[in-house]
Amino acid sequence: SGETFEVGEGNLVLLYTKNDGKLTRYSNIRNSVSAAAEQSFKYYTGYNGTDRVFQASGAYVFRPNGTIPINPEGYINFTVIRGPLLDEVHHQLNEWLYQVTRVYKGKEHAEFEYTVGPVPVDDGFGKEIVTQISTGLNTNRTFYTDSNGRDFVKRIRDFRPDWELDVHQPIAGNYYPINLGVYIEDESMEASLLVDRAVGGSSLEDGQIELMLHRRLLNDDSRGVGEALNEEVCILGDCKGLMVQGKCYLRIDKLGEGALWRRRFGQEIYSPLLLAFSEEEESSWL
Amino acid sequence: EHSTDGLGDALAIAQHHDAVSGTERLHVANDYALRLSIGYKEAEKVVASSLAVLTTLGNNSVYSCPLLNVSYCPPSEANFTGVKSLIIVVYNPLGWTREEVVRIPVSTENVVVLDSTGSEIESQLLPASNFSSLVKNYHVKAYLGESAVNSGGYWLAFSALVPPLGFSTYIVSNKKGRESRSVLSSIYTSEDF
């Protein structure tokens, strides 16, 4: 009704704006959790340089040189698919960025499946593509990331507990490795984002979580690998940048209720159901 | 005659710090991928023969679909019409019961999903997007050197209930002779809003 439409047939309902298909709200009917939730995409252009002048962004070094939003005005073309088991929202953001958001009837998390690539580099700049989930949580510069899938460790923006930090790289200096997930919390709620692969991530603003989805860079960062992080797939001599497809999962809980889901569902991401196929005559399979 | 040793070797090599952090050269990354693929193919045969014994499928071939994430799965996309039905074995490697939506690509909308007792269960058909067809062709061409069997088609979704460290069996059957079938999803575009 009005300016928004709902997605989700079960406890979880996501609200989107009608005119541009943007996610605006996350609501869980079962536990009365309702929070603003917006998603955006952008990319960082990588520094082109050497080890001496303008240290390049490369395999070892993340050194962004400018932030470019992707479709900040909204997603003009989107498609909603509804059914008895799950609803999907498809967003085509540009020629190399596509996302499907799924809400399963029996689950209380949203699933984002992103497909990124081949990232264009014709303009001479490498790109590092990220997505951000912004909530209204008052997080006071604090967020939590896992430690190689184990305990979540407290991170404070622009701060290290054991030395005086002088921040020269406000983005890269606050990035951490994410293997299981990242979460933020305030006095009433917590928002968790789990991943299906190792990525980089951070919380660069209060109430926000950021994940890096893909990197394609054109310069060697001169830290030993000896080549640029510019992976390509070649078919009959036609080489294109790598295309990646992955998933992340968002859930917002009342404070203190997210840890169980992060542990349990994190294990389910790591050990998915395995499928095998065969065929049999109709009359004999019973 | 088959073993999981090749996969073990590939996984061991991929523990190198360059493999873990992604700071290896591209040709090394390709080598890691190749070894993992070889190991996977070998281990797949062990799993297939084990499942065949467990499920009493006997001599029937059992396949896995490593490119299922890009909706490429020849056994499920085949026209399993007539007397043949598609058998799906869902294995749960964790120690608790799980109920999850399983999705497989199919080429026809005339299907029903049955559980192992022969009772029909709720299922949903989702049309494959143009973009997912593009992704599918990209990967199938890149990794298998051939064109995808079916571009487009549908994803068939159904809810699988699987016991701890165990498996459940589901059957996808042609709807012929049956009153109901999988529910086709409703589709709304941005223009509809």
CSV table of C-alpha atoms in Angstrom, one decimal:
chain,number,residue,atom,x,y,z
A,1,SER,CA,0.0,0.0,0.0
A,2,GLY,CA,1.1,3.6,-0.4
A,3,GLU,CA,4.7,4.1,-1.3
A,4,THR,CA,5.9,0.6,-0.4
A,5,PHE,CA,5.3,-3.0,-1.1
A,6,GLU,CA,6.0,-6.1,1.1
A,7,VAL,CA,7.9,-9.2,0.3
A,8,GLY,CA,7.7,-12.3,2.4
A,9,GLU,CA,4.8,-14.6,3.4
A,10,GLY,CA,6.0,-15.8,6.8
A,11,ASN,CA,7.3,-14.0,9.9
A,12,LEU,CA,9.9,-12.0,8.0
A,13,VAL,CA,8.6,-9.2,5.8
A,14,LEU,CA,10.9,-6.8,3.8
A,15,LEU,CA,9.5,-3.5,2.7
A,16,TYR,CA,10.6,-1.9,-0.6
A,17,THR,CA,9.7,1.4,-2.2
A,18,LYS,CA,7.5,1.1,-5.2
A,19,ASN,CA,9.1,3.8,-7.3
A,20,ASP,CA,12.7,2.6,-7.2
A,21,GLY,CA,12.6,-0.9,-5.6
A,22,LYS,CA,14.9,0.0,-2.7
A,23,LEU,CA,14.9,-1.9,0.5
A,24,THR,CA,13.6,0.3,3.3
A,25,ARG,CA,12.6,-1.9,6.3
A,26,TYR,CA,13.0,-5.3,7.9
A,27,SER,CA,10.2,-6.6,10.1
A,28,ASN,CA,9.8,-9.8,12.0
A,29,ILE,CA,6.2,-10.4,13.0
A,30,ARG,CA,7.0,-13.1,15.5
A,31,ASN,CA,9.3,-11.1,17.8
A,32,SER,CA,8.1,-7.6,16.9
A,33,VAL,CA,11.5,-6.6,15.6
A,34,SER,CA,11.2,-3.8,13.1
A,35,ALA,CA,14.1,-1.8,11.9
A,36,ALA,CA,15.1,0.5,9.0
A,37,ALA,CA,17.3,-1.4,6.6
A,38,GLU,CA,18.7,0.0,3.4
A,39,GLN,CA,21.1,-1.6,0.9
A,40,SER,CA,23.4,0.2,-1.5
A,41,PHE,CA,26.3,-0.7,-3.7
A,42,LYS,CA,29.4,1.2,-4.6
A,43,TYR,CA,33.0,0.6,-5.8
A,44,TYR,CA,36.3,1.9,-4.8
A,45,THR,CA,38.7,2.7,-7.6
A,46,GLY,CA,42.1,1.2,-6.8
A,47,TYR,CA,45.2,3.3,-6.6
A,48,ASN,CA,47.4,3.0,-9.7
A,49,GLY,CA,51.0,3.3,-8.6
A,50,THR,CA,54.1,1.6,-7.5
A,51,ASP,CA,55.7,0.6,-4.2
A,52,ARG,CA,57.4,4.1,-4.1
A,53,VAL,CA,54.9,6.5,-5.5
A,54,PHE,CA,51.1,6.1,-4.9
A,55,GLN,CA,51.2,2.6,-3.4
A,56,ALA,CA,48.9,0.6,-5.7
A,57,SER,CA,45.9,-1.3,-4.5
A,58,GLY,CA,46.6,-5.0,-5.2
A,59,ALA,CA,46.4,-8.5,-3.8
A,60,TYR,CA,48.0,-7.6,-0.5
A,61,VAL,CA,47.2,-3.9,-0.2
A,62,PHE,CA,43.7,-2.5,-0.2
A,63,ARG,CA,44.1,1.2,-0.9
A,64,PRO,CA,41.0,2.9,-2.3
A,65,ASN,CA,41.3,6.0,-4.4
A,66,GLY,CA,37.8,7.4,-4.6
A,67,THR,CA,34.3,6.0,-3.9
A,68,ILE,CA,31.8,5.7,-6.7
A,69,PRO,CA,28.1,4.9,-5.9
A,70,ILE,CA,26.3,2.4,-8.1
A,71,ASN,CA,22.8,3.5,-9.1
A,72,PRO,CA,22.3,5.8,-6.1
A,73,GLU,CA,19.1,7.0,-7.5
A,74,GLY,CA,17.5,3.6,-7.2
A,75,TYR,CA,17.0,0.5,-9.3
A,76,ILE,CA,14.8,1.3,-12.2
A,77,ASN,CA,14.2,-2.2,-13.3
A,78,PHE,CA,13.3,-4.8,-10.7
A,79,THR,CA,11.2,-7.9,-10.6
A,80,VAL,CA,9.3,-9.5,-7.8
A,81,ILE,CA,8.4,-13.2,-7.8
A,82,ARG,CA,5.9,-14.5,-5.3
A,83,GLY,CA,5.0,-18.0,-4.4
A,84,PRO,CA,4.0,-20.3,-1.5
A,85,LEU,CA,7.5,-21.2,-0.4
A,86,LEU,CA,9.6,-18.1,-1.1
A,87,ASP,CA,9.5,-14.6,-2.6
A,88,GLU,CA,12.3,-13.2,-4.7
A,89,VAL,CA,13.2,-9.6,-5.6
A,90,HIS,CA,15.5,-9.3,-8.7
A,91,HIS,CA,17.6,-6.2,-9.2
A,92,GLN,CA,19.7,-5.6,-12.2
A,93,LEU,CA,21.9,-2.7,-11.1
A,94,ASN,CA,24.0,-2.5,-14.3
A,95,GLU,CA,25.5,-4.9,-16.9
A,96,TRP,CA,27.8,-6.6,-14.4
A,97,LEU,CA,25.9,-6.4,-11.1
A,98,TYR,CA,22.8,-8.4,-10.4
A,99,GLN,CA,21.2,-9.4,-7.1
A,100,VAL,CA,18.4,-11.7,-6.0
A,101,THR,CA,16.9,-11.2,-2.5
A,102,ARG,CA,15.0,-14.2,-1.2
A,103,VAL,CA,12.6,-14.4,1.8
A,104,TYR,CA,11.7,-18.0,2.7
A,105,LYS,CA,8.3,-18.5,4.3
A,106,GLY,CA,9.8,-20.6,7.1
A,107,LYS,CA,12.9,-18.6,7.8
A,108,GLU,CA,13.6,-15.3,9.6
A,109,HIS,CA,16.6,-14.1,7.6
A,110,ALA,CA,16.9,-12.4,4.2
A,111,GLU,CA,19.2,-14.1,1.7
A,112,PHE,CA,21.1,-11.9,-0.8
A,113,GLU,CA,22.6,-13.7,-3.8
A,114,TYR,CA,24.9,-11.3,-5.7
A,115,THR,CA,26.5,-11.9,-9.1
A,116,VAL,CA,29.3,-9.5,-9.9
A,117,GLY,CA,31.5,-9.3,-13.0
A,118,PRO,CA,33.2,-9.2,-15.3
A,119,VAL,CA,34.1,-5.8,-13.8
A,120,PRO,CA,34.9,-3.4,-16.6
A,121,VAL,CA,38.4,-1.8,-16.4
A,122,ASP,CA,38.4,0.0,-19.8
A,123,ASP,CA,38.7,3.3,-18.0
A,124,GLY,CA,42.1,2.3,-16.7
A,125,PHE,CA,41.0,1.8,-13.1
A,126,GLY,CA,40.8,-1.3,-11.0
A,127,LYS,CA,37.6,-1.6,-9.0
A,128,GLU,CA,36.6,-3.1,-5.6
A,129,ILE,CA,32.9,-3.6,-5.4
A,130,VAL,CA,31.1,-3.4,-2.0
A,131,THR,CA,27.6,-3.5,-0.6
A,132,GLN,CA,26.4,-1.7,2.4
A,133,ILE,CA,23.5,-2.5,4.7
A,134,SER,CA,22.4,0.6,6.7
A,135,THR,CA,20.2,0.3,9.8
A,136,GLY,CA,19.2,2.9,12.3
A,137,LEU,CA,21.2,1.2,15.1
A,138,ASN,CA,23.2,3.5,17.3
A,139,THR,CA,26.4,1.5,17.4
A,140,ASN,CA,28.9,4.1,18.7
A,141,ARG,CA,31.8,3.2,16.3
A,142,THR,CA,31.6,-0.5,17.5
A,143,PHE,CA,31.1,-3.6,15.4
A,144,TYR,CA,32.0,-7.3,15.7
A,145,THR,CA,33.7,-9.6,13.2
A,146,ASP,CA,34.5,-13.3,13.6
A,147,SER,CA,38.1,-14.6,14.0
A,148,ASN,CA,38.6,-17.3,11.4
A,149,GLY,CA,35.0,-18.5,12.0
A,150,ARG,CA,35.6,-18.6,15.8
A,151,ASP,CA,34.8,-16.0,18.4
A,152,PHE,CA,33.4,-12.6,17.4
A,153,VAL,CA,35.9,-9.9,18.3
A,154,LYS,CA,35.0,-6.4,19.2
A,155,ARG,CA,36.2,-3.8,16.7
A,156,ILE,CA,36.1,0.0,17.2
A,157,ARG,CA,36.5,2.3,14.3
A,158,ASP,CA,39.8,4.2,14.1
A,159,PHE,CA,41.0,2.5,17.3
A,160,ARG,CA,43.3,-0.4,18.3
A,161,PRO,CA,43.2,-1.6,21.9
A,162,ASP,CA,47.0,-2.1,22.2
A,163,TRP,CA,48.6,0.9,20.4
A,164,GLU,CA,48.0,4.5,19.5
A,165,LEU,CA,46.5,4.4,16.0
A,166,ASP,CA,47.3,7.1,13.5
A,167,VAL,CA,44.6,6.7,10.8
A,168,HIS,CA,45.9,7.4,7.3
A,169,GLN,CA,43.4,5.1,5.5
A,170,PRO,CA,39.9,5.6,7.0
A,171,ILE,CA,38.4,2.9,4.8
A,172,ALA,CA,41.1,0.2,4.5
A,173,GLY,CA,42.4,0.9,8.0
A,174,ASN,CA,39.0,-0.2,9.4
A,175,TYR,CA,38.6,-3.3,7.2
A,176,TYR,CA,38.7,-6.8,8.8
A,177,PRO,CA,38.6,-10.3,7.3
A,178,ILE,CA,35.2,-11.9,7.5
A,179,ASN,CA,34.9,-15.6,7.3
A,180,LEU,CA,31.6,-16.2,9.2
A,181,GLY,CA,30.0,-12.8,9.5
A,182,VAL,CA,29.8,-9.4,11.1
A,183,TYR,CA,27.3,-7.9,13.4
A,184,ILE,CA,26.4,-4.6,15.1
A,185,GLU,CA,24.3,-3.8,18.1
A,186,ASP,CA,22.8,-1.0,20.2
A,187,GLU,CA,20.9,-1.0,23.4
A,188,SER,CA,17.8,-2.8,21.9
A,189,MET,CA,18.7,-4.6,18.7
A,190,GLU,CA,21.5,-6.4,16.8
A,191,ALA,CA,21.9,-6.8,13.1
A,192,SER,CA,23.9,-9.7,11.8
A,193,LEU,CA,25.3,-10.3,8.3
A,194,LEU,CA,26.7,-13.8,7.6
A,195,VAL,CA,28.7,-14.8,4.5
A,196,ASP,CA,29.3,-17.9,2.5
A,197,ARG,CA,32.9,-17.2,1.7
A,198,ALA,CA,35.9,-15.2,3.0
A,199,VAL,CA,35.5,-11.5,2.2
A,200,GLY,CA,36.6,-8.2,3.7
A,201,GLY,CA,34.2,-6.0,5.7
A,202,SER,CA,33.7,-3.2,8.1
A,203,SER,CA,31.3,-0.8,9.6
A,204,LEU,CA,32.4,2.6,8.3
A,205,GLU,CA,29.4,4.5,9.8
A,206,ASP,CA,27.3,3.9,12.8
A,207,GLY,CA,24.5,1.4,12.1
A,208,GLN,CA,26.0,0.3,8.9
A,209,ILE,CA,27.7,-2.9,7.7
A,210,GLU,CA,29.9,-3.2,4.6
A,211,LEU,CA,31.1,-6.2,2.7
A,212,MET,CA,33.5,-6.3,-0.2
A,213,LEU,CA,32.1,-8.6,-2.9
A,214,HIS,CA,34.7,-8.6,-5.7
A,215,ARG,CA,38.0,-7.0,-6.6
A,216,ARG,CA,39.6,-6.5,-10.0
A,217,LEU,CA,42.8,-4.5,-10.0
A,218,LEU,CA,45.3,-3.5,-12.7
A,219,ASN,CA,48.5,-2.9,-10.8
A,220,ASP,CA,50.9,-5.0,-8.8
A,221,ASP,CA,51.1,-3.8,-5.3
A,222,SER,CA,54.8,-4.7,-5.2
A,223,ARG,CA,54.5,-6.9,-2.1
A,224,GLY,CA,55.7,-10.1,-3.6
A,225,VAL,CA,53.0,-11.6,-5.8
A,226,GLY,CA,54.5,-9.9,-8.9
A,227,GLU,CA,51.3,-9.4,-10.9
A,228,ALA,CA,48.0,-7.5,-10.6
A,229,LEU,CA,44.9,-9.1,-9.1
A,230,ASN,CA,43.2,-9.2,-12.4
A,231,GLU,CA,41.8,-12.7,-12.8
A,232,GLU,CA,40.4,-13.6,-16.2
A,233,VAL,CA,38.7,-16.5,-17.8
A,234,CYS,CA,39.6,-17.1,-21.4
A,235,ILE,CA,37.4,-18.9,-23.9
A,236,LEU,CA,39.0,-19.5,-27.3
A,237,GLY,CA,41.3,-16.5,-26.8
A,238,ASP,CA,38.5,-14.2,-25.6
A,239,CYS,CA,39.5,-13.2,-22.1
A,240,LYS,CA,37.0,-11.6,-19.6
A,241,GLY,CA,37.3,-10.7,-16.0
A,242,LEU,CA,36.1,-13.2,-13.4
A,243,MET,CA,32.4,-13.4,-12.6
A,244,VAL,CA,31.6,-14.2,-8.9
A,245,GLN,CA,28.4,-15.4,-7.4
A,246,GLY,CA,27.9,-15.5,-3.6
A,247,LYS,CA,25.4,-15.1,-0.9
A,248,CYS,CA,25.1,-13.2,2.4
A,249,TYR,CA,22.3,-13.4,5.0
A,250,LEU,CA,20.8,-10.6,7.0
A,251,ARG,CA,18.9,-11.0,10.3
A,252,ILE,CA,17.9,-8.4,12.9
A,253,ASP,CA,17.2,-9.6,16.4
A,254,LYS,CA,16.4,-8.2,19.8
A,255,LEU,CA,19.6,-7.6,21.7
A,256,GLY,CA,21.1,-10.9,22.9
A,257,GLU,CA,19.1,-13.1,20.6
A,258,GLY,CA,21.3,-13.2,17.6
A,259,ALA,CA,24.2,-15.3,18.8
A,260,LEU,CA,22.3,-18.6,18.6
A,261,TRP,CA,21.4,-17.9,15.0
A,262,ARG,CA,24.9,-16.8,14.0
A,263,ARG,CA,26.4,-20.1,15.4
A,264,ARG,CA,23.7,-22.4,14.2
A,265,PHE,CA,23.0,-20.9,10.8
A,266,GLY,CA,26.7,-20.3,10.2
A,267,GLN,CA,27.3,-24.0,10.5
A,268,GLU,CA,24.5,-24.6,8.0
A,269,ILE,CA,26.1,-22.3,5.5
A,270,TYR,CA,29.4,-24.1,6.0
A,271,SER,CA,27.8,-27.6,5.6
A,272,PRO,CA,24.9,-27.2,3.2
A,273,LEU,CA,22.5,-30.0,2.3
A,274,LEU,CA,24.1,-32.2,-0.3
A,275,LEU,CA,22.1,-33.3,-3.3
A,276,ALA,CA,22.4,-36.3,-5.5
A,277,PHE,CA,20.3,-37.3,-8.5
A,278,SER,CA,19.2,-40.5,-10.1
A,279,GLU,CA,16.3,-41.7,-12.1
A,280,GLU,CA,13.9,-44.6,-11.6
A,281,GLU,CA,10.9,-46.1,-13.2
A,282,GLU,CA,7.7,-44.6,-11.9
A,283,SER,CA,6.4,-48.0,-10.7
A,284,SER,CA,9.5,-49.1,-8.8
A,285,TRP,CA,10.8,-46.2,-6.8
A,286,LEU,CA,8.6,-46.8,-3.8
B,1,GLU,CA,38.5,-48.5,-7.1
B,2,HIS,CA,37.8,-44.8,-6.3
B,3,SER,CA,39.0,-42.8,-3.3
B,4,THR,CA,38.9,-39.4,-1.8
B,5,ASP,CA,42.8,-39.1,-1.7
B,6,GLY,CA,42.9,-36.7,-4.7
B,7,LEU,CA,40.5,-34.3,-2.9
B,8,GLY,CA,42.5,-34.7,0.3
B,9,ASP,CA,45.7,-33.7,-1.6
B,10,ALA,CA,44.1,-30.8,-3.3
B,11,LEU,CA,42.7,-29.5,0.0
B,12,ALA,CA,46.1,-29.9,1.6
B,13,ILE,CA,47.8,-27.8,-1.1
B,14,ALA,CA,45.1,-25.2,-0.8
B,15,GLN,CA,46.1,-24.6,2.8
B,16,HIS,CA,49.1,-22.6,1.7
B,17,HIS,CA,48.9,-19.0,3.0
B,18,ASP,CA,48.8,-17.7,-0.6
B,19,ALA,CA,45.8,-19.9,-1.4
B,20,VAL,CA,44.0,-18.9,1.8
B,21,SER,CA,44.5,-15.1,1.4
B,22,GLY,CA,44.3,-15.0,-2.4
B,23,THR,CA,47.8,-13.6,-2.9
B,24,GLU,CA,48.9,-16.4,-5.3
B,25,ARG,CA,49.6,-15.7,-9.0
B,26,LEU,CA,46.7,-16.4,-11.4
B,27,HIS,CA,48.3,-19.5,-12.9
B,28,VAL,CA,48.7,-20.9,-9.4
B,29,ALA,CA,45.1,-20.1,-8.6
B,30,ASN,CA,44.1,-22.0,-11.8
B,31,ASP,CA,46.2,-24.9,-10.6
B,32,TYR,CA,44.5,-25.0,-7.2
B,33,ALA,CA,41.1,-25.0,-9.0
B,34,LEU,CA,42.2,-27.7,-11.3
B,35,ARG,CA,43.4,-30.0,-8.5
B,36,LEU,CA,40.3,-29.3,-6.5
B,37,SER,CA,38.2,-30.2,-9.5
B,38,ILE,CA,40.1,-33.4,-10.1
B,39,GLY,CA,39.7,-34.3,-6.4
B,40,TYR,CA,36.0,-33.5,-6.5
B,41,LYS,CA,35.3,-35.7,-9.5
B,42,GLU,CA,37.1,-38.6,-7.9
B,43,ALA,CA,35.3,-38.2,-4.5
B,44,GLU,CA,32.0,-37.7,-6.3
B,45,LYS,CA,32.2,-41.4,-7.5
B,46,VAL,CA,32.7,-42.5,-3.9
B,47,VAL,CA,29.8,-40.5,-2.7
B,48,ALA,CA,27.6,-41.7,-5.6
B,49,SER,CA,28.3,-45.4,-4.9
B,50,SER,CA,27.7,-44.9,-1.2
B,51,LEU,CA,24.4,-43.2,-1.8
B,52,ALA,CA,23.4,-45.9,-4.2
B,53,VAL,CA,23.9,-48.5,-1.6
B,54,LEU,CA,22.2,-46.5,1.2
B,55,THR,CA,19.2,-45.7,-0.9
B,56,THR,CA,19.0,-49.2,-2.6
B,57,LEU,CA,19.1,-47.4,-5.9
B,58,GLY,CA,21.5,-50.3,-6.8
B,59,ASN,CA,23.0,-50.1,-10.2
B,60,ASN,CA,21.3,-46.9,-11.2
B,61,SER,CA,23.7,-44.0,-11.8
B,62,VAL,CA,23.8,-41.4,-9.1
B,63,TYR,CA,25.0,-37.9,-10.1
B,64,SER,CA,25.8,-34.7,-8.3
B,65,CYS,CA,25.7,-31.3,-9.9
B,66,PRO,CA,28.7,-29.2,-9.1
B,67,LEU,CA,27.5,-26.3,-11.2
B,68,LEU,CA,24.0,-26.3,-9.5
B,69,ASN,CA,24.7,-22.8,-8.2
B,70,VAL,CA,24.6,-21.5,-11.8
B,71,SER,CA,21.5,-23.7,-12.5
B,72,TYR,CA,23.4,-26.3,-14.6
B,73,CYS,CA,22.3,-29.8,-13.8
B,74,PRO,CA,21.8,-32.1,-16.7
B,75,PRO,CA,20.0,-34.9,-14.7
B,76,SER,CA,17.3,-32.5,-13.5
B,77,GLU,CA,17.0,-30.5,-16.7
B,78,ALA,CA,16.5,-33.6,-18.8
B,79,ASN,CA,13.0,-34.4,-19.9
B,80,PHE,CA,12.2,-37.0,-17.3
B,81,THR,CA,8.8,-37.6,-18.9
B,82,GLY,CA,7.1,-40.9,-19.5
B,83,VAL,CA,7.9,-43.8,-17.2
B,84,LYS,CA,11.0,-42.2,-15.6
B,85,SER,CA,11.0,-40.1,-12.5
B,86,LEU,CA,13.9,-38.0,-11.1
B,87,ILE,CA,15.1,-39.2,-7.7
B,88,ILE,CA,16.7,-36.6,-5.4
B,89,VAL,CA,18.7,-37.7,-2.4
B,90,VAL,CA,19.2,-34.9,0.1
B,91,TYR,CA,21.9,-35.6,2.7
B,92,ASN,CA,22.3,-33.6,5.9
B,93,PRO,CA,25.9,-33.6,7.2
B,94,LEU,CA,25.0,-31.9,10.5
B,95,GLY,CA,23.8,-33.3,13.8
B,96,TRP,CA,20.4,-31.7,13.9
B,97,THR,CA,17.2,-32.0,11.8
B,98,ARG,CA,17.0,-29.4,9.0
B,99,GLU,CA,14.1,-28.1,7.0
B,100,GLU,CA,15.3,-26.1,4.0
B,101,VAL,CA,14.1,-25.1,0.6
B,102,VAL,CA,15.9,-27.1,-2.1
B,103,ARG,CA,16.1,-25.6,-5.6
B,104,ILE,CA,16.9,-27.4,-8.8
B,105,PRO,CA,16.7,-26.3,-12.4
B,106,VAL,CA,14.0,-28.0,-14.5
B,107,SER,CA,13.1,-27.5,-18.1
B,108,THR,CA,9.3,-28.0,-17.9
B,109,GLU,CA,6.5,-26.7,-15.7
B,110,ASN,CA,4.6,-29.9,-15.7
B,111,VAL,CA,6.0,-31.5,-12.6
B,112,VAL,CA,5.0,-32.6,-9.1
B,113,VAL,CA,7.3,-33.3,-6.1
B,114,LEU,CA,6.6,-36.4,-4.0
B,115,ASP,CA,8.2,-37.5,-0.7
B,116,SER,CA,9.4,-41.0,-0.2
B,117,THR,CA,6.0,-42.2,0.8
B,118,GLY,CA,4.5,-41.1,-2.5
B,119,SER,CA,2.6,-38.1,-1.0
B,120,GLU,CA,2.7,-34.9,-3.0
B,121,ILE,CA,4.4,-32.0,-1.2
B,122,GLU,CA,4.1,-28.3,-1.9
B,123,SER,CA,6.5,-27.0,-4.5
B,124,GLN,CA,7.0,-23.8,-6.4
B,125,LEU,CA,8.3,-23.0,-9.9
B,126,LEU,CA,10.4,-19.8,-10.4
B,127,PRO,CA,11.2,-18.7,-13.9
B,128,ALA,CA,14.9,-18.4,-14.6
B,129,SER,CA,15.8,-14.8,-15.3
B,130,ASN,CA,17.6,-13.7,-18.4
B,131,PHE,CA,20.6,-12.8,-16.3
B,132,SER,CA,20.8,-16.2,-14.7
B,133,SER,CA,20.7,-17.8,-18.2
B,134,LEU,CA,23.6,-15.5,-19.2
B,135,VAL,CA,25.6,-16.6,-16.1
B,136,LYS,CA,24.8,-20.2,-16.7
B,137,ASN,CA,26.1,-20.1,-20.3
B,138,TYR,CA,29.2,-18.1,-19.3
B,139,HIS,CA,30.2,-20.8,-16.7
B,140,VAL,CA,29.2,-23.8,-18.8
B,141,LYS,CA,31.2,-22.4,-21.7
B,142,ALA,CA,34.2,-21.5,-19.6
B,143,TYR,CA,34.4,-24.7,-17.6
B,144,LEU,CA,33.0,-27.3,-19.8
B,145,GLY,CA,33.7,-25.8,-23.2
B,146,GLU,CA,30.1,-26.4,-24.4
B,147,SER,CA,26.8,-24.6,-24.5
B,148,ALA,CA,24.2,-25.0,-21.8
B,149,VAL,CA,21.6,-27.7,-22.4
B,150,ASN,CA,18.7,-25.3,-21.6
B,151,SER,CA,18.8,-21.6,-21.2
B,152,GLY,CA,15.8,-20.3,-19.4
B,153,GLY,CA,13.6,-22.9,-17.9
B,154,TYR,CA,12.6,-22.9,-14.2
B,155,TRP,CA,13.9,-23.4,-10.8
B,156,LEU,CA,11.8,-26.0,-8.9
B,157,ALA,CA,11.7,-25.3,-5.2
B,158,PHE,CA,10.4,-27.6,-2.5
B,159,SER,CA,10.9,-27.9,1.2
B,160,ALA,CA,13.1,-30.8,2.3
B,161,LEU,CA,13.0,-32.2,5.8
B,162,VAL,CA,16.2,-34.1,6.6
B,163,PRO,CA,17.2,-36.0,9.7
B,164,PRO,CA,20.5,-35.4,11.5
B,165,LEU,CA,23.5,-37.1,9.7
B,166,GLY,CA,21.0,-38.7,7.4
B,167,PHE,CA,19.1,-38.3,4.2
B,168,SER,CA,15.7,-37.9,2.7
B,169,THR,CA,14.5,-38.9,-0.7
B,170,TYR,CA,12.2,-36.9,-3.0
B,171,ILE,CA,10.8,-37.7,-6.4
B,172,VAL,CA,10.1,-35.2,-9.2
B,173,SER,CA,7.6,-36.7,-11.5
B,174,ASN,CA,5.8,-35.7,-14.7
B,175,LYS,CA,2.4,-34.4,-13.8
B,176,LYS,CA,0.7,-36.7,-16.3
B,177,GLY,CA,-2.3,-38.4,-14.7
B,178,ARG,CA,-2.2,-36.3,-11.6
B,179,GLU,CA,-4.6,-33.6,-10.6
B,180,SER,CA,-2.2,-31.0,-9.2
B,181,ARG,CA,1.2,-29.8,-10.0
B,182,SER,CA,3.9,-27.4,-8.8
B,183,VAL,CA,2.7,-23.9,-8.2
B,184,LEU,CA,3.9,-21.3,-10.8
B,185,SER,CA,5.1,-18.1,-9.1
B,186,SER,CA,3.4,-14.8,-9.7
B,187,ILE,CA,5.7,-12.3,-11.4
B,188,TYR,CA,5.5,-8.5,-11.0
B,189,THR,CA,7.8,-6.1,-12.8
B,190,SER,CA,8.7,-2.5,-11.7
B,191,GLU,CA,6.1,-1.3,-14.2
B,192,ASP,CA,3.4,-3.1,-12.3
B,193,PHE,CA,4.2,-1.1,-9.3
